[in-house]
Amino acid sequence: MRSLIRLTTALSALPMTMASLALFALMVLTFADVIMRSVFNAPIEAATELIRIGIALIVFSALPVLSGREGHIAADLLDRPFENWGLQRWRDGLVTLGCGVMLWFPAGRVVDLAYRALSYGDVTEYLEIPTFYIGMFIAVMTYLTAVVLILRGFLRLFAPQLLDPAT
């Protein structure tokens, strides 16, 4: 089981690399657009749609990795009672499991919307990129995030020692 966890940790570099490259591309695009707009009065017309696509790539590429590493922002309003009763592991496991299950439904809706965009032939305004691809990428990464959260929830509940980075 530990080798599987090490493999998934190594594979998590792929979506993070994609997110990093998308972020770098957005920085270059924004810089070029500002220079073109300010100096030559000729903005990059497709910059807005490329930025939208880039942001979707960044957010949804990082989402499964962030979820797997428990990197989300958390409010600790009820931590003290759960610590006093020794239930923090069960709280964390059930909340993570619940989030994974709940995330499955929006992912299915995004698939429906992506197929609707495909049937309508929806494309972006300037570059005419089919929006189906973007929607399916979002759906796949959301499904992957749901699976990661469900697995992490079960591990937290039934095998928390596998999630301990010290061992």
mmCIF file with all atom_site columns, N, CA, C and O in Angstrom, residues 107-122 130-140 143:
data_model
loop_
_atom_site.group_PDB
_atom_site.id
_atom_site.type_symbol
_atom_site.label_atom_id
_atom_site.label_alt_id
_atom_site.label_comp_id
_atom_site.label_asym_id
_atom_site.label_entity_id
_atom_site.label_seq_id
_atom_site.pdbx_PDB_ins_code
_atom_site.Cartn_x
_atom_site.Cartn_y
_atom_site.Cartn_z
_atom_site.occupancy
_atom_site.B_iso_or_equiv
_atom_site.pdbx_formal_charge
_atom_site.auth_seq_id
_atom_site.auth_comp_id
_atom_site.auth_asym_id
_atom_site.auth_atom_id
_atom_site.pdbx_PDB_model_num
ATOM 1   N N  . ALA A 1 107 ? -19.583 17.218 -10.879 1.00 0.00 ? 107 ALA A N  1
ATOM 2   C CA . ALA A 1 107 ? -18.774 16.702 -11.986 1.00 0.00 ? 107 ALA A CA 1
ATOM 3   C C  . ALA A 1 107 ? -19.674 16.111 -13.071 1.00 0.00 ? 107 ALA A C  1
ATOM 4   O O  . ALA A 1 107 ? -19.455 16.325 -14.269 1.00 0.00 ? 107 ALA A O  1
ATOM 5   N N  . GLY A 1 108 ? -20.698 15.400 -12.651 1.00 0.00 ? 108 GLY A N  1
ATOM 6   C CA . GLY A 1 108 ? -21.651 14.849 -13.624 1.00 0.00 ? 108 GLY A CA 1
ATOM 7   C C  . GLY A 1 108 ? -22.388 15.932 -14.372 1.00 0.00 ? 108 GLY A C  1
ATOM 8   O O  . GLY A 1 108 ? -22.647 15.817 -15.579 1.00 0.00 ? 108 GLY A O  1
ATOM 9   N N  . ARG A 1 109 ? -22.710 16.996 -13.687 1.00 0.00 ? 109 ARG A N  1
ATOM 10  C CA . ARG A 1 109 ? -23.399 18.118 -14.345 1.00 0.00 ? 109 ARG A CA 1
ATOM 11  C C  . ARG A 1 109 ? -22.488 18.798 -15.366 1.00 0.00 ? 109 ARG A C  1
ATOM 12  O O  . ARG A 1 109 ? -22.928 19.201 -16.431 1.00 0.00 ? 109 ARG A O  1
ATOM 13  N N  . VAL A 1 110 ? -21.207 18.918 -15.044 1.00 0.00 ? 110 VAL A N  1
ATOM 14  C CA . VAL A 1 110 ? -20.255 19.514 -15.986 1.00 0.00 ? 110 VAL A CA 1
ATOM 15  C C  . VAL A 1 110 ? -20.122 18.637 -17.229 1.00 0.00 ? 110 VAL A C  1
ATOM 16  O O  . VAL A 1 110 ? -20.010 19.145 -18.348 1.00 0.00 ? 110 VAL A O  1
ATOM 17  N N  . VAL A 1 111 ? -20.174 17.312 -17.055 1.00 0.00 ? 111 VAL A N  1
ATOM 18  C CA . VAL A 1 111 ? -20.149 16.413 -18.219 1.00 0.00 ? 111 VAL A CA 1
ATOM 19  C C  . VAL A 1 111 ? -21.358 16.687 -19.111 1.00 0.00 ? 111 VAL A C  1
ATOM 20  O O  . VAL A 1 111 ? -21.226 16.786 -20.339 1.00 0.00 ? 111 VAL A O  1
ATOM 21  N N  . ASP A 1 112 ? -22.539 16.806 -18.487 1.00 0.00 ? 112 ASP A N  1
ATOM 22  C CA . ASP A 1 112 ? -23.743 17.112 -19.265 1.00 0.00 ? 112 ASP A CA 1
ATOM 23  C C  . ASP A 1 112 ? -23.589 18.418 -20.033 1.00 0.00 ? 112 ASP A C  1
ATOM 24  O O  . ASP A 1 112 ? -23.944 18.506 -21.217 1.00 0.00 ? 112 ASP A O  1
ATOM 25  N N  . LEU A 1 113 ? -23.075 19.444 -19.372 1.00 0.00 ? 113 LEU A N  1
ATOM 26  C CA . LEU A 1 113 ? -22.897 20.738 -20.032 1.00 0.00 ? 113 LEU A CA 1
ATOM 27  C C  . LEU A 1 113 ? -21.843 20.668 -21.141 1.00 0.00 ? 113 LEU A C  1
ATOM 28  O O  . LEU A 1 113 ? -21.986 21.325 -22.181 1.00 0.00 ? 113 LEU A O  1
ATOM 29  N N  . ALA A 1 114 ? -20.804 19.873 -20.932 1.00 0.00 ? 114 ALA A N  1
ATOM 30  C CA . ALA A 1 114 ? -19.783 19.729 -21.969 1.00 0.00 ? 114 ALA A CA 1
ATOM 31  C C  . ALA A 1 114 ? -20.363 19.050 -23.204 1.00 0.00 ? 114 ALA A C  1
ATOM 32  O O  . ALA A 1 114 ? -20.105 19.483 -24.337 1.00 0.00 ? 114 ALA A O  1
ATOM 33  N N  . TYR A 1 115 ? -21.152 18.007 -22.997 1.00 0.00 ? 115 TYR A N  1
ATOM 34  C CA . TYR A 1 115 ? -21.775 17.338 -24.154 1.00 0.00 ? 115 TYR A CA 1
ATOM 35  C C  . TYR A 1 115 ? -22.802 18.231 -24.842 1.00 0.00 ? 115 TYR A C  1
ATOM 36  O O  . TYR A 1 115 ? -22.960 18.168 -26.056 1.00 0.00 ? 115 TYR A O  1
ATOM 37  N N  . ARG A 1 116 ? -23.471 19.076 -24.067 1.00 0.00 ? 116 ARG A N  1
ATOM 38  C CA . ARG A 1 116 ? -24.395 20.026 -24.683 1.00 0.00 ? 116 ARG A CA 1
ATOM 39  C C  . ARG A 1 116 ? -23.618 21.023 -25.552 1.00 0.00 ? 116 ARG A C  1
ATOM 40  O O  . ARG A 1 116 ? -24.029 21.343 -26.658 1.00 0.00 ? 116 ARG A O  1
ATOM 41  N N  . ALA A 1 117 ? -22.475 21.497 -25.043 1.00 0.00 ? 117 ALA A N  1
ATOM 42  C CA . ALA A 1 117 ? -21.643 22.407 -25.835 1.00 0.00 ? 117 ALA A CA 1
ATOM 43  C C  . ALA A 1 117 ? -21.151 21.717 -27.101 1.00 0.00 ? 117 ALA A C  1
ATOM 44  O O  . ALA A 1 117 ? -21.079 22.338 -28.165 1.00 0.00 ? 117 ALA A O  1
ATOM 45  N N  . LEU A 1 118 ? -20.831 20.437 -27.010 1.00 0.00 ? 118 LEU A N  1
ATOM 46  C CA . LEU A 1 118 ? -20.407 19.688 -28.196 1.00 0.00 ? 118 LEU A CA 1
ATOM 47  C C  . LEU A 1 118 ? -21.543 19.580 -29.205 1.00 0.00 ? 118 LEU A C  1
ATOM 48  O O  . LEU A 1 118 ? -21.333 19.795 -30.414 1.00 0.00 ? 118 LEU A O  1
ATOM 49  N N  . SER A 1 119 ? -22.741 19.284 -28.733 1.00 0.00 ? 119 SER A N  1
ATOM 50  C CA . SER A 1 119 ? -23.873 19.134 -29.653 1.00 0.00 ? 119 SER A CA 1
ATOM 51  C C  . SER A 1 119 ? -24.260 20.461 -30.304 1.00 0.00 ? 119 SER A C  1
ATOM 52  O O  . SER A 1 119 ? -24.724 20.482 -31.443 1.00 0.00 ? 119 SER A O  1
ATOM 53  N N  . TYR A 1 120 ? -24.064 21.566 -29.586 1.00 0.00 ? 120 TYR A N  1
ATOM 54  C CA . TYR A 1 120 ? -24.356 22.877 -30.149 1.00 0.00 ? 120 TYR A CA 1
ATOM 55  C C  . TYR A 1 120 ? -23.220 23.404 -31.013 1.00 0.00 ? 120 TYR A C  1
ATOM 56  O O  . TYR A 1 120 ? -23.384 24.392 -31.721 1.00 0.00 ? 120 TYR A O  1
ATOM 57  N N  . GLY A 1 121 ? -22.058 22.799 -30.904 1.00 0.00 ? 121 GLY A N  1
ATOM 58  C CA . GLY A 1 121 ? -20.897 23.283 -31.642 1.00 0.00 ? 121 GLY A CA 1
ATOM 59  C C  . GLY A 1 121 ? -20.311 24.555 -31.059 1.00 0.00 ? 121 GLY A C  1
ATOM 60  O O  . GLY A 1 121 ? -19.728 25.367 -31.778 1.00 0.00 ? 121 GLY A O  1
ATOM 61  N N  . ASP A 1 122 ? -20.423 24.732 -29.733 1.00 0.00 ? 122 ASP A N  1
ATOM 62  C CA . ASP A 1 122 ? -19.909 25.941 -29.077 1.00 0.00 ? 122 ASP A CA 1
ATOM 63  C C  . ASP A 1 122 ? -18.396 26.016 -29.193 1.00 0.00 ? 122 ASP A C  1
ATOM 64  O O  . ASP A 1 122 ? -17.692 25.038 -28.962 1.00 0.00 ? 122 ASP A O  1
ATOM 65  N N  . PRO A 1 130 ? -13.110 24.583 -29.398 1.00 0.00 ? 130 PRO A N  1
ATOM 66  C CA . PRO A 1 130 ? -14.351 23.969 -28.905 1.00 0.00 ? 130 PRO A CA 1
ATOM 67  C C  . PRO A 1 130 ? -14.378 23.962 -27.376 1.00 0.00 ? 130 PRO A C  1
ATOM 68  O O  . PRO A 1 130 ? -13.445 23.493 -26.728 1.00 0.00 ? 130 PRO A O  1
ATOM 69  N N  . THR A 1 131 ? -15.449 24.489 -26.813 1.00 0.00 ? 131 THR A N  1
ATOM 70  C CA . THR A 1 131 ? -15.559 24.563 -25.363 1.00 0.00 ? 131 THR A CA 1
ATOM 71  C C  . THR A 1 131 ? -15.780 23.195 -24.731 1.00 0.00 ? 131 THR A C  1
ATOM 72  O O  . THR A 1 131 ? -15.617 23.038 -23.522 1.00 0.00 ? 131 THR A O  1
ATOM 73  N N  . PHE A 1 132 ? -16.133 22.213 -25.553 1.00 0.00 ? 132 PHE A N  1
ATOM 74  C CA . PHE A 1 132 ? -16.307 20.848 -25.060 1.00 0.00 ? 132 PHE A CA 1
ATOM 75  C C  . PHE A 1 132 ? -15.036 20.345 -24.387 1.00 0.00 ? 132 PHE A C  1
ATOM 76  O O  . PHE A 1 132 ? -15.095 19.712 -23.338 1.00 0.00 ? 132 PHE A O  1
ATOM 77  N N  . TYR A 1 133 ? -13.887 20.625 -24.972 1.00 0.00 ? 133 TYR A N  1
ATOM 78  C CA . TYR A 1 133 ? -12.622 20.137 -24.414 1.00 0.00 ? 133 TYR A CA 1
ATOM 79  C C  . TYR A 1 133 ? -12.353 20.713 -23.028 1.00 0.00 ? 133 TYR A C  1
ATOM 80  O O  . TYR A 1 133 ? -11.903 20.009 -22.120 1.00 0.00 ? 133 TYR A O  1
ATOM 81  N N  . ILE A 1 134 ? -12.628 21.977 -22.889 1.00 0.00 ? 134 ILE A N  1
ATOM 82  C CA . ILE A 1 134 ? -12.416 22.629 -21.596 1.00 0.00 ? 134 ILE A CA 1
ATOM 83  C C  . ILE A 1 134 ? -13.375 22.056 -20.552 1.00 0.00 ? 134 ILE A C  1
ATOM 84  O O  . ILE A 1 134 ? -12.974 21.731 -19.430 1.00 0.00 ? 134 ILE A O  1
ATOM 85  N N  . GLY A 1 135 ? -14.630 21.897 -20.941 1.00 0.00 ? 135 GLY A N  1
ATOM 86  C CA . GLY A 1 135 ? -15.620 21.324 -20.032 1.00 0.00 ? 135 GLY A CA 1
ATOM 87  C C  . GLY A 1 135 ? -15.280 19.901 -19.617 1.00 0.00 ? 135 GLY A C  1
ATOM 88  O O  . GLY A 1 135 ? -15.410 19.533 -18.444 1.00 0.00 ? 135 GLY A O  1
ATOM 89  N N  . MET A 1 136 ? -14.827 19.094 -20.560 1.00 0.00 ? 136 MET A N  1
ATOM 90  C CA . MET A 1 136 ? -14.480 17.714 -20.224 1.00 0.00 ? 136 MET A CA 1
ATOM 91  C C  . MET A 1 136 ? -13.234 17.663 -19.337 1.00 0.00 ? 136 MET A C  1
ATOM 92  O O  . MET A 1 136 ? -13.145 16.816 -18.450 1.00 0.00 ? 136 MET A O  1
ATOM 93  N N  . PHE A 1 137 ? -12.290 18.553 -19.571 1.00 0.00 ? 137 PHE A N  1
ATOM 94  C CA . PHE A 1 137 ? -11.116 18.612 -18.694 1.00 0.00 ? 137 PHE A CA 1
ATOM 95  C C  . PHE A 1 137 ? -11.548 18.937 -17.267 1.00 0.00 ? 137 PHE A C  1
ATOM 96  O O  . PHE A 1 137 ? -11.108 18.297 -16.315 1.00 0.00 ? 137 PHE A O  1
ATOM 97  N N  . ILE A 1 138 ? -12.429 19.918 -17.131 1.00 0.00 ? 138 ILE A N  1
ATOM 98  C CA . ILE A 1 138 ? -12.930 20.294 -15.809 1.00 0.00 ? 138 ILE A CA 1
ATOM 99  C C  . ILE A 1 138 ? -13.656 19.119 -15.168 1.00 0.00 ? 138 ILE A C  1
ATOM 100 O O  . ILE A 1 138 ? -13.460 18.809 -13.988 1.00 0.00 ? 138 ILE A O  1
ATOM 101 N N  . ALA A 1 139 ? -14.474 18.415 -15.939 1.00 0.00 ? 139 ALA A N  1
ATOM 102 C CA . ALA A 1 139 ? -15.225 17.282 -15.402 1.00 0.00 ? 139 ALA A CA 1
ATOM 103 C C  . ALA A 1 139 ? -14.298 16.151 -14.966 1.00 0.00 ? 139 ALA A C  1
ATOM 104 O O  . ALA A 1 139 ? -14.460 15.589 -13.873 1.00 0.00 ? 139 ALA A O  1
ATOM 105 N N  . VAL A 1 140 ? -13.322 15.819 -15.792 1.00 0.00 ? 140 VAL A N  1
ATOM 106 C CA . VAL A 1 140 ? -12.400 14.722 -15.458 1.00 0.00 ? 140 VAL A CA 1
ATOM 107 C C  . VAL A 1 140 ? -11.606 15.052 -14.202 1.00 0.00 ? 140 VAL A C  1
ATOM 108 O O  . VAL A 1 140 ? -11.452 14.220 -13.299 1.00 0.00 ? 140 VAL A O  1
ATOM 109 N N  . TYR A 1 143 ? -13.932 14.780 -11.205 1.00 0.00 ? 143 TYR A N  1
ATOM 110 C CA . TYR A 1 143 ? -14.113 13.370 -10.843 1.00 0.00 ? 143 TYR A CA 1
ATOM 111 C C  . TYR A 1 143 ? -12.873 12.831 -10.140 1.00 0.00 ? 143 TYR A C  1
ATOM 112 O O  . TYR A 1 143 ? -12.971 12.111 -9.146  1.00 0.00 ? 143 TYR A O  1
#
